[in-house]
Coordinates of N, CA and C in Angstrom, one line a residue:
M1 N 0.8 -36.0 -35.3 CA 0.9 -34.7 -34.7 C -0.4 -34.0 -34.8
R2 N -0.9 -33.4 -33.8 CA -2.2 -32.7 -33.8 C -2.1 -31.4 -34.4
K3 N -3.0 -31.0 -35.3 CA -2.9 -29.8 -36.0 C -3.7 -28.7 -35.2
N4 N -3.1 -27.5 -35.1 CA -3.6 -26.4 -34.3 C -4.9 -25.9 -35.0
R5 N -6.0 -25.8 -34.3 CA -7.2 -25.4 -34.9 C -7.4 -23.9 -35.1
Y6 N -6.4 -23.1 -34.5 CA -6.4 -21.7 -34.7 C -5.4 -21.3 -35.7
S7 N -5.7 -20.3 -36.5 CA -4.7 -19.8 -37.5 C -3.7 -18.9 -36.8
A8 N -2.6 -18.6 -37.4 CA -1.6 -17.8 -36.8 C -2.1 -16.4 -36.6
D9 N -3.0 -15.9 -37.6 CA -3.6 -14.6 -37.5 C -4.5 -14.5 -36.3
S10 N -5.3 -15.5 -36.0 CA -6.3 -15.4 -34.9 C -5.5 -15.5 -33.6
L11 N -4.4 -16.3 -33.5 CA -3.6 -16.3 -32.3 C -2.9 -15.0 -32.0
R12 N -2.5 -14.3 -33.1 CA -1.8 -13.0 -32.9 C -2.9 -12.0 -32.4
K13 N -4.1 -12.0 -32.9 CA -5.1 -11.1 -32.5 C -5.5 -11.3 -31.0
I14 N -5.6 -12.6 -30.6 CA -5.9 -12.9 -29.2 C -4.7 -12.4 -28.3
G15 N -3.5 -12.6 -28.8 CA -2.3 -12.1 -28.1 C -2.4 -10.6 -27.9
H16 N -2.7 -9.9 -28.9 CA -2.8 -8.4 -28.8 C -3.9 -8.0 -27.9
I17 N -5.1 -8.7 -27.9 CA -6.2 -8.4 -27.0 C -5.7 -8.6 -25.6
G18 N -5.1 -9.8 -25.3 CA -4.6 -10.1 -24.0 C -3.6 -9.1 -23.5
L19 N -2.7 -8.7 -24.3 CA -1.7 -7.7 -23.9 C -2.4 -6.3 -23.6
S20 N -3.4 -6.0 -24.5 CA -4.1 -4.7 -24.2 C -4.8 -4.7 -22.9
L21 N -5.5 -5.9 -22.6 CA -6.2 -6.0 -21.3 C -5.2 -6.0 -20.2
S22 N -4.1 -6.6 -20.3 CA -3.1 -6.6 -19.2 C -2.6 -5.2 -19.0
L23 N -2.3 -4.5 -20.0 CA -1.8 -3.1 -19.8 C -2.8 -2.2 -19.2
A24 N -4.1 -2.4 -19.6 CA -5.1 -1.6 -19.0 C -5.3 -1.9 -17.6
L25 N -5.2 -3.2 -17.2 CA -5.2 -3.6 -15.8 C -4.0 -3.0 -15.0
L26 N -2.9 -3.1 -15.6 CA -1.7 -2.5 -14.9 C -1.8 -1.0 -14.7
C27 N -2.3 -0.3 -15.7 CA -2.4 1.1 -15.5 C -3.5 1.5 -14.5
K28 N -4.5 0.7 -14.5 CA -5.6 0.9 -13.5 C -5.1 0.7 -12.1
T29 N -4.3 -0.3 -11.9 CA -3.8 -0.7 -10.5 C -2.6 0.1 -10.1
G30 N -1.9 0.8 -11.1 CA -0.8 1.5 -10.7 C 0.5 0.8 -10.8
Y31 N 0.5 -0.4 -11.4 CA 1.8 -1.2 -11.4 C 2.4 -1.1 -12.8
A32 N 2.1 -0.2 -13.6 CA 2.6 0.0 -14.9 C 3.9 0.8 -14.9
Q33 N 4.4 1.1 -13.7 CA 5.6 1.8 -13.5 C 6.8 1.0 -13.9
K34 N 8.0 1.6 -14.1 CA 9.2 0.9 -14.5 C 9.6 -0.1 -13.4
E35 N 9.4 0.4 -12.1 CA 9.7 -0.5 -11.0 C 8.5 -0.7 -10.1
M36 N 8.5 -1.7 -9.4 CA 7.4 -2.0 -8.5 C 7.4 -0.9 -7.4
P37 N 6.3 -0.5 -6.9 CA 6.2 0.5 -5.9 C 6.9 0.0 -4.6
I38 N 7.6 1.0 -4.0 CA 8.3 0.7 -2.7 C 7.2 0.7 -1.6
M39 N 7.2 -0.2 -0.7 CA 6.2 -0.2 0.3 C 6.5 0.8 1.4
V40 N 5.4 1.4 1.9 CA 5.6 2.4 3.0 C 5.6 1.8 4.4
E41 N 5.2 0.5 4.5 CA 5.1 -0.1 5.8 C 6.3 0.0 6.7
P42 N 7.5 -0.2 6.1 CA 8.7 -0.1 7.0 C 8.9 1.3 7.6
G43 N 8.5 2.3 6.8 CA 8.6 3.7 7.3 C 7.5 4.0 8.4
I44 N 6.3 3.4 8.2 CA 5.3 3.5 9.2 C 5.8 2.8 10.5
A45 N 6.3 1.6 10.4 CA 6.8 0.9 11.5 C 7.9 1.7 12.3
A46 N 8.8 2.3 11.6 CA 9.9 3.1 12.2 C 9.3 4.3 12.9
F47 N 8.3 4.9 12.3 CA 7.6 6.1 12.9 C 6.9 5.6 14.2
E48 N 6.2 4.6 14.1 CA 5.4 4.1 15.3 C 6.3 3.6 16.4
Q49 N 7.5 3.2 16.1 CA 8.5 2.8 17.1 C 9.3 3.9 17.7
G50 N 9.1 5.1 17.1 CA 9.8 6.3 17.6 C 11.2 6.4 17.0
N51 N 11.5 5.6 16.0 CA 12.8 5.7 15.3 C 12.6 6.7 14.1
F52 N 12.6 8.0 14.5 CA 12.3 9.0 13.5 C 13.4 9.2 12.5
E53 N 14.6 9.0 12.9 CA 15.7 9.1 11.9 C 15.5 8.1 10.8
R54 N 15.2 6.8 11.2 CA 15.0 5.8 10.1 C 13.7 6.1 9.4
A55 N 12.7 6.5 10.1 CA 11.4 6.9 9.4 C 11.6 8.0 8.4
L56 N 12.4 9.0 8.7 CA 12.7 10.1 7.7 C 13.4 9.5 6.5
A57 N 14.4 8.6 6.7 CA 15.2 8.1 5.6 C 14.3 7.2 4.7
L58 N 13.3 6.5 5.3 CA 12.4 5.6 4.5 C 11.3 6.4 3.9
L59 N 10.8 7.4 4.5 CA 9.6 8.1 4.1 C 9.8 9.2 3.1
E60 N 10.9 9.9 3.2 CA 11.2 11.0 2.3 C 11.2 10.6 0.8
P61 N 11.9 9.5 0.4 CA 11.9 9.2 -1.0 C 10.5 8.8 -1.5
L62 N 9.7 8.2 -0.6 CA 8.4 7.8 -1.0 C 7.5 9.0 -1.1
A63 N 7.6 10.0 -0.3 CA 6.9 11.2 -0.4 C 7.2 12.0 -1.6
T64 N 8.5 12.0 -2.0 CA 8.9 12.6 -3.2 C 8.3 12.0 -4.4
K65 N 8.0 10.7 -4.4 CA 7.4 9.9 -5.5 C 5.9 10.0 -5.4
G66 N 5.3 10.7 -4.4 CA 3.9 10.9 -4.4 C 3.1 10.0 -3.5
D67 N 3.7 9.3 -2.5 CA 3.0 8.5 -1.6 C 2.3 9.3 -0.5
A68 N 1.0 9.3 -0.5 CA 0.2 10.1 0.4 C 0.5 9.8 1.9
K69 N 0.6 8.5 2.2 CA 0.9 8.1 3.6 C 2.2 8.6 4.0
A70 N 3.2 8.5 3.2 CA 4.5 9.0 3.5 C 4.5 10.5 3.7
M71 N 3.8 11.3 2.9 CA 3.6 12.7 3.0 C 3.0 13.1 4.3
Y72 N 1.9 12.3 4.7 CA 1.2 12.6 5.9 C 2.1 12.4 7.1
L73 N 2.8 11.3 7.2 CA 3.7 11.0 8.3 C 4.9 12.0 8.4
L74 N 5.4 12.4 7.3 CA 6.5 13.4 7.3 C 5.9 14.8 7.8
G75 N 4.7 15.1 7.3 CA 4.0 16.3 7.8 C 3.8 16.3 9.3
T76 N 3.5 15.1 9.8 CA 3.3 15.0 11.3 C 4.7 15.2 12.0
M77 N 5.7 14.6 11.4 CA 7.0 14.8 12.0 C 7.4 16.2 12.0
Y78 N 7.2 17.0 11.0 CA 7.5 18.4 10.9 C 6.6 19.2 11.9
E79 N 5.3 18.8 11.9 CA 4.4 19.6 12.8 C 4.7 19.4 14.3
D80 N 5.1 18.2 14.6 CA 5.4 17.9 16.0 C 6.9 18.0 16.4
G81 N 7.8 18.2 15.4 CA 9.2 18.2 15.7 C 9.7 16.9 16.1
L82 N 9.3 15.8 15.4 CA 9.7 14.5 15.8 C 10.9 14.1 15.0
G83 N 12.1 14.2 15.6 CA 13.3 13.8 15.0 C 13.8 14.8 14.0
I84 N 13.1 15.8 13.7 CA 13.5 16.9 12.8 C 13.0 18.2 13.5
P85 N 13.6 19.3 13.1 CA 13.1 20.6 13.6 C 11.7 20.9 13.3
Y86 N 11.0 21.4 14.2 CA 9.6 21.9 14.0 C 9.5 22.8 12.8
D87 N 8.6 22.6 11.9 CA 8.4 23.5 10.8 C 6.9 23.3 10.3
D88 N 6.1 24.2 10.7 CA 4.6 24.1 10.4 C 4.4 24.4 8.9
V89 N 5.3 25.2 8.3 CA 5.1 25.5 6.9 C 5.3 24.2 6.0
K90 N 6.4 23.5 6.3 CA 6.7 22.2 5.6 C 5.6 21.2 6.0
A91 N 5.1 21.2 7.2 CA 4.1 20.3 7.6 C 2.8 20.5 6.8
E92 N 2.4 21.8 6.7 CA 1.2 22.1 5.9 C 1.4 21.8 4.4
Y93 N 2.6 22.1 3.9 CA 2.8 21.8 2.5 C 2.7 20.3 2.2
L94 N 3.2 19.4 3.1 CA 3.1 18.0 2.9 C 1.7 17.5 3.1
Y95 N 1.0 18.1 4.1 CA -0.4 17.7 4.3 C -1.2 18.0 3.1
R96 N -1.0 19.2 2.5 CA -1.8 19.6 1.4 C -1.6 18.7 0.2
K97 N -0.3 18.3 0.0 CA -0.1 17.4 -1.1 C -0.8 16.1 -0.9
A98 N -0.7 15.6 0.3 CA -1.4 14.3 0.6 C -2.9 14.5 0.5
A99 N -3.4 15.6 1.0 CA -4.8 15.9 1.0 C -5.4 15.9 -0.4
A100 N -4.6 16.5 -1.3 CA -5.0 16.5 -2.7 C -5.1 15.1 -3.3
L101 N -4.4 14.1 -2.7 CA -4.5 12.8 -3.2 C -5.6 12.0 -2.4
G102 N -6.4 12.7 -1.6 CA -7.5 12.1 -0.9 C -7.2 11.6 0.5
C103 N -6.1 11.9 1.1 CA -5.7 11.4 2.4 C -6.5 12.2 3.5
S104 N -7.5 11.5 4.1 CA -8.3 12.1 5.1 C -7.6 12.5 6.3
K105 N -6.5 11.8 6.7 CA -5.7 12.2 7.9 C -5.1 13.5 7.6
S106 N -4.6 13.8 6.4 CA -4.0 15.0 6.1 C -5.0 16.2 6.1
Q107 N -6.2 15.8 5.6 CA -7.3 16.8 5.5 C -7.7 17.2 6.9
L108 N -7.8 16.3 7.8 CA -8.1 16.5 9.2 C -7.0 17.4 9.9
S109 N -5.7 17.0 9.6 CA -4.6 17.7 10.2 C -4.6 19.2 9.8
I110 N -4.9 19.4 8.5 CA -4.9 20.8 8.0 C -6.0 21.6 8.8
G111 N -7.2 20.9 8.8 CA -8.3 21.6 9.6 C -7.9 21.9 11.0
M112 N -7.2 21.0 11.7 CA -6.8 21.2 13.0 C -5.8 22.3 13.1
M113 N -4.9 22.5 12.1 CA -4.0 23.6 12.2 C -4.6 24.9 12.2
Y114 N -5.8 25.0 11.5 CA -6.5 26.3 11.4 C -7.5 26.6 12.5
L115 N -7.8 25.6 13.3 CA -8.8 25.8 14.4 C -8.5 27.0 15.2
G116 N -9.4 27.8 15.5 CA -9.2 29.0 16.4 C -8.7 30.2 15.7
D117 N -8.0 30.1 14.6 CA -7.4 31.2 13.9 C -8.2 31.5 12.6
E118 N -8.5 30.5 11.8 CA -9.2 30.7 10.6 C -10.2 29.6 10.5
N119 N -11.3 29.8 11.2 CA -12.3 28.7 11.3 C -13.0 28.3 10.0
D120 N -13.1 29.3 9.1 CA -13.7 28.9 7.8 C -12.8 28.0 7.0
T121 N -11.5 28.2 7.1 CA -10.6 27.3 6.4 C -10.6 26.0 7.2
A122 N -10.6 26.0 8.5 CA -10.6 24.8 9.2 C -11.9 24.0 8.9
E123 N -13.0 24.6 8.8 CA -14.2 23.9 8.5 C -14.2 23.3 7.1
Y124 N -13.6 24.0 6.1 CA -13.5 23.5 4.8 C -12.7 22.1 4.8
W125 N -11.5 22.1 5.5 CA -10.7 20.9 5.5 C -11.3 19.8 6.3
L126 N -12.0 20.2 7.4 CA -12.7 19.2 8.2 C -13.8 18.5 7.4
E127 N -14.5 19.3 6.6 CA -15.6 18.7 5.8 C -15.1 17.8 4.7
R128 N -13.9 18.2 4.2 CA -13.3 17.3 3.2 C -12.9 15.9 3.9
A129 N -12.3 16.0 5.1 CA -12.0 14.8 5.8 C -13.2 14.0 6.1
L130 N -14.3 14.6 6.5 CA -15.5 13.9 6.7 C -16.0 13.3 5.5
S131 N -16.0 13.9 4.3 CA -16.4 13.4 3.1 C -15.6 12.2 2.7
N132 N -14.4 12.1 3.2 CA -13.5 10.9 2.9 C -13.5 10.0 4.1
N133 N -14.5 10.1 4.9 CA -14.8 9.1 6.0 C -13.8 9.1 7.1
H134 N -13.2 10.2 7.4 CA -12.3 10.2 8.6 C -13.1 10.0 9.9
P135 N -12.8 9.1 10.7 CA -13.7 8.9 11.9 C -13.8 10.0 12.9
N136 N -12.8 10.9 13.0 CA -12.9 12.0 13.9 C -13.4 13.3 13.4
A137 N -13.6 13.4 12.1 CA -13.9 14.7 11.5 C -15.3 15.2 12.0
Q138 N -16.2 14.3 12.1 CA -17.6 14.8 12.6 C -17.5 15.4 14.0
Y139 N -16.7 14.7 14.8 CA -16.6 15.2 16.2 C -15.9 16.6 16.3
V140 N -14.8 16.8 15.5 CA -14.1 18.1 15.5 C -15.0 19.1 14.8
L141 N -15.7 18.8 13.8 CA -16.7 19.8 13.2 C -17.7 20.2 14.1
Q142 N -18.3 19.2 14.9 CA -19.3 19.6 15.8 C -18.8 20.5 16.9
A143 N -17.5 20.2 17.4 CA -16.9 21.0 18.4 C -16.7 22.5 17.8
L144 N -16.3 22.5 16.6 CA -16.1 23.8 15.9 C -17.4 24.6 15.9
H145 N -18.5 24.0 15.5 CA -19.8 24.6 15.4 C -20.3 25.0 16.8
N146 N -19.9 24.3 17.8 CA -20.3 24.6 19.2 C -19.4 25.6 19.9
G147 N -18.3 26.0 19.2 CA -17.4 26.9 19.8 C -16.5 26.2 20.8
E148 N -16.3 24.9 20.7 CA -15.5 24.2 21.7 C -14.2 23.8 21.1
Y149 N -13.7 24.5 20.2 CA -12.5 24.1 19.5 C -11.2 24.3 20.3
D150 N -11.3 25.1 21.4 CA -10.2 25.3 22.3 C -9.7 24.0 22.9
D151 N -10.5 23.0 23.0 CA -10.1 21.8 23.5 C -9.1 21.1 22.6
F152 N -9.0 21.5 21.4 CA -8.1 20.9 20.4 C -6.8 21.7 20.2
C153 N -6.8 22.9 20.6 CA -5.7 23.8 20.3 C -4.7 23.8 21.4

């Protein structure tokens, strides 16, 4: 029988180091939760297919758990009255929560909500969307600076 060349103590230390590295990686990637994250894709698919009742059922729990994409889509549903009553206050609330998580679509949406009424606020949110590389933010900011924002309202 072959004798192990590592002592029990050294194997234990290696095990602890491996566990520490694994936990650090899990925390960094967000998988250290008690349950695996629920995917937002089915909610997105339901939204894109116009099945807003199903989208609402799938997205609401995710938004409650802090999913920025789910918050953005629910905000859009409230802003446009898609399958639920129009509510711009709820829409902005959801957009702001998602925007705080770096969602450039939500940042752009907030900026668009303020165009024409509070242009300083609109500009602030549009610049945030631009800094997060939203492809339309530069175009809307330029229109705002040129006084052409009526095209968006």
